[in-house]
């Protein structure tokens, strides 16, 4: 990682019991030896107490890469808890490669998202995206969580919480702040239930947000965190578990790798990307781009409708200034249409 490359942070939100911890466990088991730090603000979820989130899956990870913010609601204690915790992780001798923040379903995601604009954080961290996990089986039964009473009980356990938002309002906030929605427990639903819930959630969320059905929290890392397998990375020999994992995928995804000439205008190009994300239901974009008459590389990352870009470092004299983009979407992407839209002929 180059010194100026920002560390990406993914916020995972959703009510107690929706399956956030299972998703995070799957990430850590399949993380290709990356150093992933966790900030956890769930109360009494399975896993934490059961010590299931023991380490990040890399031998360089230490105990302090997993931080539990157990006393207050993360959105109410941004200045006192969240920002100092992030700063401690960033100041580490070996900082994490990616940070996952698991919020309790009682937290409002919006104030947390705004915290990424604080100067201490913005210069070093890129908010990768907000992933909202919903409980498909509960939604089918007209509930927000499998055990709504348990969610309410946990509200009483929190020492510092400044809002009494009802579950319906919290759910609305989770959906409206989402860049991607995981419809978990899809194995408990039939096809028509999935379609119905999916349509409903896509109508209520910002344009460009895709709902992805999942079973047992199993999702590919490039989808949920934007972490593609990197062939130049030194990896441990893959365990058989890693390969089994791919066989369980019930959602078919497709990667497109597209090379384009140096950009004329960054702004025009980013607008085109946003249009492509909406029109082709793109889940993820990652790119290193060259811009006409600019000595710096432009890094572009997108999770659903959230598109981030920044300059990371100058092009080296021996590097070819060429733009490489990887897009991931549902199988059957129209490569020709996307290529023309990128060129502005779409
Ligand atoms: Zn709060």
GROMACS .gro file of C-alpha atoms and ligand atoms in nm:
model
  347
    1UNK     CA    1   0.000   0.000   0.000
    2UNK     CA    2   0.137   0.340  -0.091
    3UNK     CA    3   0.166   0.590   0.190
    4UNK     CA    4  -0.102   0.820   0.058
    5UNK     CA    5  -0.357   0.555  -0.025
    6UNK     CA    6  -0.652   0.594   0.206
    7UNK     CA    7  -0.780   0.315   0.428
    8UNK     CA    8  -1.134   0.216   0.340
    9UNK     CA    9  -1.396   0.178   0.610
   10UNK     CA   10  -1.726  -0.003   0.565
   11UNK     CA   11  -2.020   0.060   0.798
   12UNK     CA   12  -2.242  -0.243   0.855
   13UNK     CA   13  -2.575  -0.163   1.013
   14UNK     CA   14  -2.900  -0.348   1.080
   15UNK     CA   15  -3.104  -0.469   1.376
   16UNK     CA   16  -2.989  -0.724   1.632
   17UNK     CA   17  -3.037  -1.071   1.486
   18UNK     CA   18  -3.031  -0.964   1.120
   19UNK     CA   19  -2.702  -1.146   1.072
   20UNK     CA   20  -2.436  -0.874   1.088
   21UNK     CA   21  -2.203  -1.080   1.308
   22UNK     CA   22  -2.232  -1.384   1.082
   23UNK     CA   23  -2.146  -1.168   0.782
   24UNK     CA   24  -1.840  -1.031   0.962
   25UNK     CA   25  -1.732  -1.382   1.065
   26UNK     CA   26  -1.754  -1.490   0.701
   27UNK     CA   27  -1.548  -1.189   0.596
   28UNK     CA   28  -1.275  -1.269   0.849
   29UNK     CA   29  -1.265  -1.633   0.742
   30UNK     CA   30  -1.224  -1.544   0.375
   31UNK     CA   31  -1.025  -1.225   0.396
   32UNK     CA   32  -0.716  -1.335   0.201
   33UNK     CA   33  -0.487  -1.256   0.491
   34UNK     CA   34  -0.571  -0.888   0.498
   35UNK     CA   35  -0.547  -0.694   0.821
   36UNK     CA   36  -0.903  -0.592   0.898
   37UNK     CA   37  -0.989  -0.392   1.208
   38UNK     CA   38  -1.333  -0.404   1.367
   39UNK     CA   39  -1.520  -0.146   1.566
   40UNK     CA   40  -1.825  -0.307   1.720
   41UNK     CA   41  -2.115  -0.119   1.874
   42UNK     CA   42  -2.371  -0.396   1.903
   43UNK     CA   43  -2.504  -0.486   2.243
   44UNK     CA   44  -2.541  -0.845   2.349
   45UNK     CA   45  -2.523  -0.985   1.997
   46UNK     CA   46  -2.414  -1.344   1.966
   47UNK     CA   47  -2.050  -1.373   1.880
   48UNK     CA   48  -1.897  -1.105   2.093
   49UNK     CA   49  -1.973  -1.281   2.418
   50UNK     CA   50  -1.913  -1.618   2.260
   51UNK     CA   51  -1.570  -1.494   2.155
   52UNK     CA   52  -1.641  -1.584   1.794
   53UNK     CA   53  -1.473  -1.275   1.656
   54UNK     CA   54  -1.134  -1.367   1.790
   55UNK     CA   55  -0.896  -1.220   1.540
   56UNK     CA   56  -0.892  -1.057   1.202
   57UNK     CA   57  -0.753  -1.363   1.025
   58UNK     CA   58  -0.401  -1.225   0.987
   59UNK     CA   59  -0.117  -1.308   1.227
   60UNK     CA   60  -0.016  -0.940   1.246
   61UNK     CA   61  -0.350  -0.850   1.398
   62UNK     CA   62  -0.352  -0.783   1.767
   63UNK     CA   63  -0.628  -0.770   2.025
   64UNK     CA   64  -0.661  -0.396   1.985
   65UNK     CA   65  -0.764  -0.437   1.620
   66UNK     CA   66  -1.104  -0.539   1.754
   67UNK     CA   67  -1.260  -0.259   1.955
   68UNK     CA   68  -1.591  -0.286   2.130
   69UNK     CA   69  -1.769   0.042   2.199
   70UNK     CA   70  -1.998  -0.100   2.460
   71UNK     CA   71  -2.116   0.193   2.669
   72UNK     CA   72  -2.285   0.432   2.436
   73UNK     CA   73  -2.472   0.453   2.112
   74UNK     CA   74  -2.210   0.509   1.841
   75UNK     CA   75  -2.403   0.791   1.673
   76UNK     CA   76  -2.443   0.975   2.007
   77UNK     CA   77  -2.079   0.938   2.109
   78UNK     CA   78  -1.902   1.020   1.782
   79UNK     CA   79  -1.667   1.278   1.936
   80UNK     CA   80  -1.592   1.092   2.259
   81UNK     CA   81  -1.572   0.735   2.139
   82UNK     CA   82  -1.576   0.683   1.764
   83UNK     CA   83  -1.326   0.947   1.648
   84UNK     CA   84  -1.062   0.865   1.917
   85UNK     CA   85  -1.098   0.493   1.840
   86UNK     CA   86  -1.045   0.556   1.469
   87UNK     CA   87  -0.743   0.774   1.545
   88UNK     CA   88  -0.588   0.500   1.760
   89UNK     CA   89  -0.628   0.249   1.477
   90UNK     CA   90  -0.478   0.492   1.223
   91UNK     CA   91  -0.180   0.573   1.445
   92UNK     CA   92  -0.080   0.209   1.483
   93UNK     CA   93   0.264   0.111   1.360
   94UNK     CA   94   0.098  -0.132   1.121
   95UNK     CA   95  -0.237   0.027   1.046
   96UNK     CA   96  -0.524  -0.192   0.927
   97UNK     CA   97  -0.591  -0.233   0.554
   98UNK     CA   98  -0.964  -0.205   0.598
   99UNK     CA   99  -1.189  -0.104   0.888
  100UNK     CA  100  -1.533  -0.251   0.949
  101UNK     CA  101  -1.770  -0.066   1.178
  102UNK     CA  102  -2.063  -0.270   1.305
  103UNK     CA  103  -2.327  -0.040   1.447
  104UNK     CA  104  -2.616  -0.146   1.662
  105UNK     CA  105  -2.953  -0.127   1.493
  106UNK     CA  106  -3.043   0.139   1.747
  107UNK     CA  107  -2.786   0.382   1.608
  108UNK     CA  108  -2.875   0.633   1.340
  109UNK     CA  109  -2.626   0.575   1.057
  110UNK     CA  110  -2.637   0.936   0.935
  111UNK     CA  111  -2.431   1.104   1.215
  112UNK     CA  112  -2.170   0.830   1.177
  113UNK     CA  113  -2.148   0.890   0.802
  114UNK     CA  114  -2.096   1.262   0.870
  115UNK     CA  115  -1.809   1.179   1.107
  116UNK     CA  116  -1.605   1.065   0.807
  117UNK     CA  117  -1.588   1.431   0.704
  118UNK     CA  118  -1.406   1.529   1.022
  119UNK     CA  119  -1.058   1.653   0.923
  120UNK     CA  120  -0.882   1.395   1.148
  121UNK     CA  121  -1.053   1.116   0.957
  122UNK     CA  122  -1.111   1.251   0.606
  123UNK     CA  123  -0.743   1.281   0.515
  124UNK     CA  124  -0.669   0.918   0.599
  125UNK     CA  125  -0.991   0.724   0.559
  126UNK     CA  126  -1.232   0.675   0.275
  127UNK     CA  127  -1.589   0.583   0.370
  128UNK     CA  128  -1.626   0.283   0.145
  129UNK     CA  129  -1.999   0.247   0.196
  130UNK     CA  130  -2.288   0.174   0.426
  131UNK     CA  131  -2.412  -0.185   0.409
  132UNK     CA  132  -2.753  -0.239   0.566
  133UNK     CA  133  -2.841  -0.594   0.666
  134UNK     CA  134  -3.211  -0.673   0.688
  135UNK     CA  135  -3.381  -0.985   0.823
  136UNK     CA  136  -3.580  -1.122   0.530
  137UNK     CA  137  -3.780  -1.366   0.739
  138UNK     CA  138  -3.883  -1.094   0.988
  139UNK     CA  139  -3.980  -0.853   0.710
  140UNK     CA  140  -4.198  -1.118   0.553
  141UNK     CA  141  -4.382  -1.143   0.886
  142UNK     CA  142  -4.426  -0.767   0.896
  143UNK     CA  143  -4.157  -0.708   1.159
  144UNK     CA  144  -3.827  -0.521   1.148
  145UNK     CA  145  -3.636  -0.774   1.359
  146UNK     CA  146  -3.691  -1.137   1.449
  147UNK     CA  147  -3.710  -1.040   1.815
  148UNK     CA  148  -3.825  -0.680   1.840
  149UNK     CA  149  -3.858  -0.708   2.218
  150UNK     CA  150  -3.490  -0.801   2.244
  151UNK     CA  151  -3.397  -0.498   2.037
  152UNK     CA  152  -3.597  -0.276   2.274
  153UNK     CA  153  -3.444  -0.443   2.579
  154UNK     CA  154  -3.100  -0.357   2.450
  155UNK     CA  155  -3.199   0.006   2.428
  156UNK     CA  156  -3.231   0.000   2.809
  157UNK     CA  157  -2.877  -0.137   2.841
  158UNK     CA  158  -2.716   0.156   2.665
  159UNK     CA  159  -2.584   0.420   2.900
  160UNK     CA  160  -2.551   0.699   2.648
  161UNK     CA  161  -2.825   0.727   2.390
  162UNK     CA  162  -2.984   1.059   2.297
  163UNK     CA  163  -3.274   0.947   2.082
  164UNK     CA  164  -3.589   0.749   2.142
  165UNK     CA  165  -3.647   0.674   1.776
  166UNK     CA  166  -3.904   0.396   1.722
  167UNK     CA  167  -3.787   0.090   1.529
  168UNK     CA  168  -3.978   0.198   1.218
  169UNK     CA  169  -3.787   0.526   1.209
  170UNK     CA  170  -3.453   0.355   1.269
  171UNK     CA  171  -3.530   0.108   0.991
  172UNK     CA  172  -3.617   0.394   0.755
  173UNK     CA  173  -3.286   0.562   0.839
  174UNK     CA  174  -3.094   0.238   0.778
  175UNK     CA  175  -3.257   0.201   0.435
  176UNK     CA  176  -3.216   0.564   0.334
  177UNK     CA  177  -2.848   0.577   0.432
  178UNK     CA  178  -2.765   0.243   0.266
  179UNK     CA  179  -2.538   0.210  -0.035
  180UNK     CA  180  -2.615  -0.162  -0.051
  181UNK     CA  181  -2.879  -0.372   0.123
  182UNK     CA  182  -2.823  -0.735   0.217
  183UNK     CA  183  -3.150  -0.928   0.233
  184UNK     CA  184  -3.037  -1.195   0.474
  185UNK     CA  185  -3.207  -1.528   0.558
  186UNK     CA  186  -3.320  -1.550   0.196
  187UNK     CA  187  -3.321  -1.930   0.233
  188UNK     CA  188  -3.631  -1.891   0.454
  189UNK     CA  189  -3.818  -1.711   0.176
  190UNK     CA  190  -3.959  -1.826  -0.154
  191UNK     CA  191  -3.882  -1.652  -0.479
  192UNK     CA  192  -4.191  -1.433  -0.484
  193UNK     CA  193  -4.132  -1.316  -0.123
  194UNK     CA  194  -3.777  -1.219  -0.218
  195UNK     CA  195  -3.895  -1.024  -0.522
  196UNK     CA  196  -4.164  -0.847  -0.322
  197UNK     CA  197  -3.931  -0.741  -0.039
  198UNK     CA  198  -3.660  -0.649  -0.287
  199UNK     CA  199  -3.892  -0.421  -0.486
  200UNK     CA  200  -4.017  -0.257  -0.168
  201UNK     CA  201  -3.666  -0.190  -0.033
  202UNK     CA  202  -3.538  -0.064  -0.369
  203UNK     CA  203  -3.829   0.179  -0.391
  204UNK     CA  204  -3.756   0.317  -0.044
  205UNK     CA  205  -3.378   0.344  -0.080
  206UNK     CA  206  -3.179   0.598  -0.285
  207UNK     CA  207  -3.159   0.537  -0.659
  208UNK     CA  208  -2.869   0.305  -0.744
  209UNK     CA  209  -2.894   0.097  -0.426
  210UNK     CA  210  -2.917  -0.275  -0.498
  211UNK     CA  211  -3.073  -0.536  -0.271
  212UNK     CA  212  -2.869  -0.856  -0.258
  213UNK     CA  213  -3.029  -1.173  -0.119
  214UNK     CA  214  -2.796  -1.378   0.100
  215UNK     CA  215  -2.807  -1.696   0.306
  216UNK     CA  216  -2.615  -1.738   0.629
  217UNK     CA  217  -2.444  -1.406   0.565
  218UNK     CA  218  -2.235  -1.547   0.281
  219UNK     CA  219  -2.117  -1.282   0.041
  220UNK     CA  220  -1.813  -1.227  -0.172
  221UNK     CA  221  -1.559  -0.984  -0.033
  222UNK     CA  222  -1.545  -0.780  -0.351
  223UNK     CA  223  -1.919  -0.723  -0.321
  224UNK     CA  224  -1.949  -0.640   0.046
  225UNK     CA  225  -1.615  -0.461   0.102
  226UNK     CA  226  -1.486  -0.388  -0.247
  227UNK     CA  227  -1.181  -0.605  -0.178
  228UNK     CA  228  -1.087  -0.788  -0.493
  229UNK     CA  229  -0.847  -1.076  -0.482
  230UNK     CA  230  -0.506  -0.933  -0.549
  231UNK     CA  231  -0.268  -1.162  -0.733
  232UNK     CA  232   0.034  -0.959  -0.624
  233UNK     CA  233  -0.058  -1.006  -0.260
  234UNK     CA  234   0.124  -1.272  -0.065
  235UNK     CA  235  -0.151  -1.507   0.044
  236UNK     CA  236  -0.167  -1.810   0.260
  237UNK     CA  237  -0.243  -2.130   0.078
  238UNK     CA  238  -0.621  -2.130   0.032
  239UNK     CA  239  -0.801  -2.358   0.269
  240UNK     CA  240  -1.062  -2.592   0.132
  241UNK     CA  241  -1.318  -2.386   0.320
  242UNK     CA  242  -1.236  -2.089   0.101
  243UNK     CA  243  -1.322  -2.282  -0.213
  244UNK     CA  244  -1.637  -2.432  -0.068
  245UNK     CA  245  -1.753  -2.080   0.000
  246UNK     CA  246  -1.783  -1.991  -0.368
  247UNK     CA  247  -2.007  -2.291  -0.432
  248UNK     CA  248  -2.261  -2.155  -0.188
  249UNK     CA  249  -2.312  -1.831  -0.375
  250UNK     CA  250  -2.669  -1.811  -0.494
  251UNK     CA  251  -2.643  -1.473  -0.652
  252UNK     CA  252  -2.447  -1.458  -0.976
  253UNK     CA  253  -2.209  -1.167  -1.009
  254UNK     CA  254  -1.990  -1.059  -1.295
  255UNK     CA  255  -1.669  -0.855  -1.307
  256UNK     CA  256  -1.582  -0.629  -1.598
  257UNK     CA  257  -1.230  -0.500  -1.649
  258UNK     CA  258  -1.219  -0.198  -1.880
  259UNK     CA  259  -0.920   0.009  -1.992
  260UNK     CA  260  -0.983   0.362  -2.110
  261UNK     CA  261  -0.763   0.648  -2.232
  262UNK     CA  262  -0.673   0.936  -1.992
  263UNK     CA  263  -0.975   1.138  -1.883
  264UNK     CA  264  -1.051   1.482  -2.024
  265UNK     CA  265  -1.255   1.595  -1.723
  266UNK     CA  266  -1.279   1.428  -1.386
  267UNK     CA  267  -1.620   1.576  -1.312
  268UNK     CA  268  -1.778   1.471  -1.642
  269UNK     CA  269  -1.638   1.122  -1.601
  270UNK     CA  270  -1.766   1.081  -1.243
  271UNK     CA  271  -2.113   1.188  -1.357
  272UNK     CA  272  -2.102   0.924  -1.629
  273UNK     CA  273  -2.005   0.665  -1.369
  274UNK     CA  274  -2.305   0.759  -1.154
  275UNK     CA  275  -2.536   0.720  -1.455
  276UNK     CA  276  -2.384   0.379  -1.535
  277UNK     CA  277  -2.428   0.262  -1.173
  278UNK     CA  278  -2.799   0.345  -1.184
  279UNK     CA  279  -2.868   0.212  -1.533
  280UNK     CA  280  -2.677  -0.116  -1.498
  281UNK     CA  281  -2.725  -0.183  -1.123
  282UNK     CA  282  -2.351  -0.175  -1.061
  283UNK     CA  283  -2.258  -0.284  -0.709
  284UNK     CA  284  -1.893  -0.189  -0.699
  285UNK     CA  285  -1.635   0.005  -0.898
  286UNK     CA  286  -1.265   0.034  -0.834
  287UNK     CA  287  -1.030   0.224  -1.060
  288UNK     CA  288  -0.688   0.381  -1.097
  289UNK     CA  289  -0.727   0.654  -1.355
  290UNK     CA  290  -0.507   0.888  -1.553
  291UNK     CA  291  -0.622   1.239  -1.628
  292UNK     CA  292  -0.503   1.464  -1.910
  293UNK     CA  293  -0.233   1.707  -1.792
  294UNK     CA  294  -0.242   1.577  -1.434
  295UNK     CA  295   0.070   1.423  -1.280
  296UNK     CA  296  -0.130   1.238  -1.010
  297UNK     CA  297  -0.318   0.908  -1.019
  298UNK     CA  298  -0.691   0.939  -0.957
  299UNK     CA  299  -0.838   0.666  -0.737
  300UNK     CA  300  -1.207   0.598  -0.783
  301UNK     CA  301  -1.419   0.369  -0.566
  302UNK     CA  302  -1.791   0.317  -0.569
  303UNK     CA  303  -2.034   0.117  -0.355
  304UNK     CA  304  -2.378   0.145  -0.509
  305UNK     CA  305  -2.451   0.515  -0.563
  306UNK     CA  306  -2.164   0.631  -0.339
  307UNK     CA  307  -1.874   0.735  -0.564
  308UNK     CA  308  -1.549   0.849  -0.401
  309UNK     CA  309  -1.240   0.980  -0.572
  310UNK     CA  310  -0.906   1.125  -0.466
  311UNK     CA  311  -0.550   1.165  -0.596
  312UNK     CA  312  -0.313   0.927  -0.423
  313UNK     CA  313   0.034   0.977  -0.573
  314UNK     CA  314   0.221   1.095  -0.885
  315UNK     CA  315   0.259   0.855  -1.174
  316UNK     CA  316   0.612   0.715  -1.182
  317UNK     CA  317   0.819   0.785  -1.491
  318UNK     CA  318   0.827   0.415  -1.583
  319UNK     CA  319   0.450   0.372  -1.547
  320UNK     CA  320   0.213   0.384  -1.839
  321UNK     CA  321  -0.057   0.641  -1.766
  322UNK     CA  322  -0.359   0.434  -1.844
  323UNK     CA  323  -0.696   0.409  -1.673
  324UNK     CA  324  -0.806   0.072  -1.541
  325UNK     CA  325  -1.156   0.018  -1.407
  326UNK     CA  326  -1.314  -0.290  -1.255
  327UNK     CA  327  -1.692  -0.300  -1.222
  328UNK     CA  328  -1.900  -0.566  -1.053
  329UNK     CA  329  -2.268  -0.619  -1.114
  330UNK     CA  330  -2.519  -0.896  -1.161
  331UNK     CA  331  -2.438  -1.155  -1.427
  332UNK     CA  332  -2.523  -1.044  -1.779
  333UNK     CA  333  -2.368  -0.695  -1.774
  334UNK     CA  334  -2.386  -0.517  -2.110
  335UNK     CA  335  -2.017  -0.451  -2.165
  336UNK     CA  336  -2.062  -0.265  -2.495
  337UNK     CA  337  -2.320  -0.028  -2.353
  338UNK     CA  338  -2.100   0.043  -2.049
  339UNK     CA  339  -1.791   0.104  -2.263
  340UNK     CA  340  -1.979   0.353  -2.482
  341UNK     CA  341  -2.131   0.525  -2.180
  342UNK     CA  342  -1.782   0.561  -2.027
  343UNK     CA  343  -1.662   0.721  -2.351
  344UNK     CA  344  -1.960   0.954  -2.347
  345UNK     CA  345  -2.130   0.800  -2.651
  346UNK     CA  346  -2.402   0.632  -2.443
  347LIG    ZN1  347  -2.725   0.740   1.879
   0.00000   0.00000   0.00000
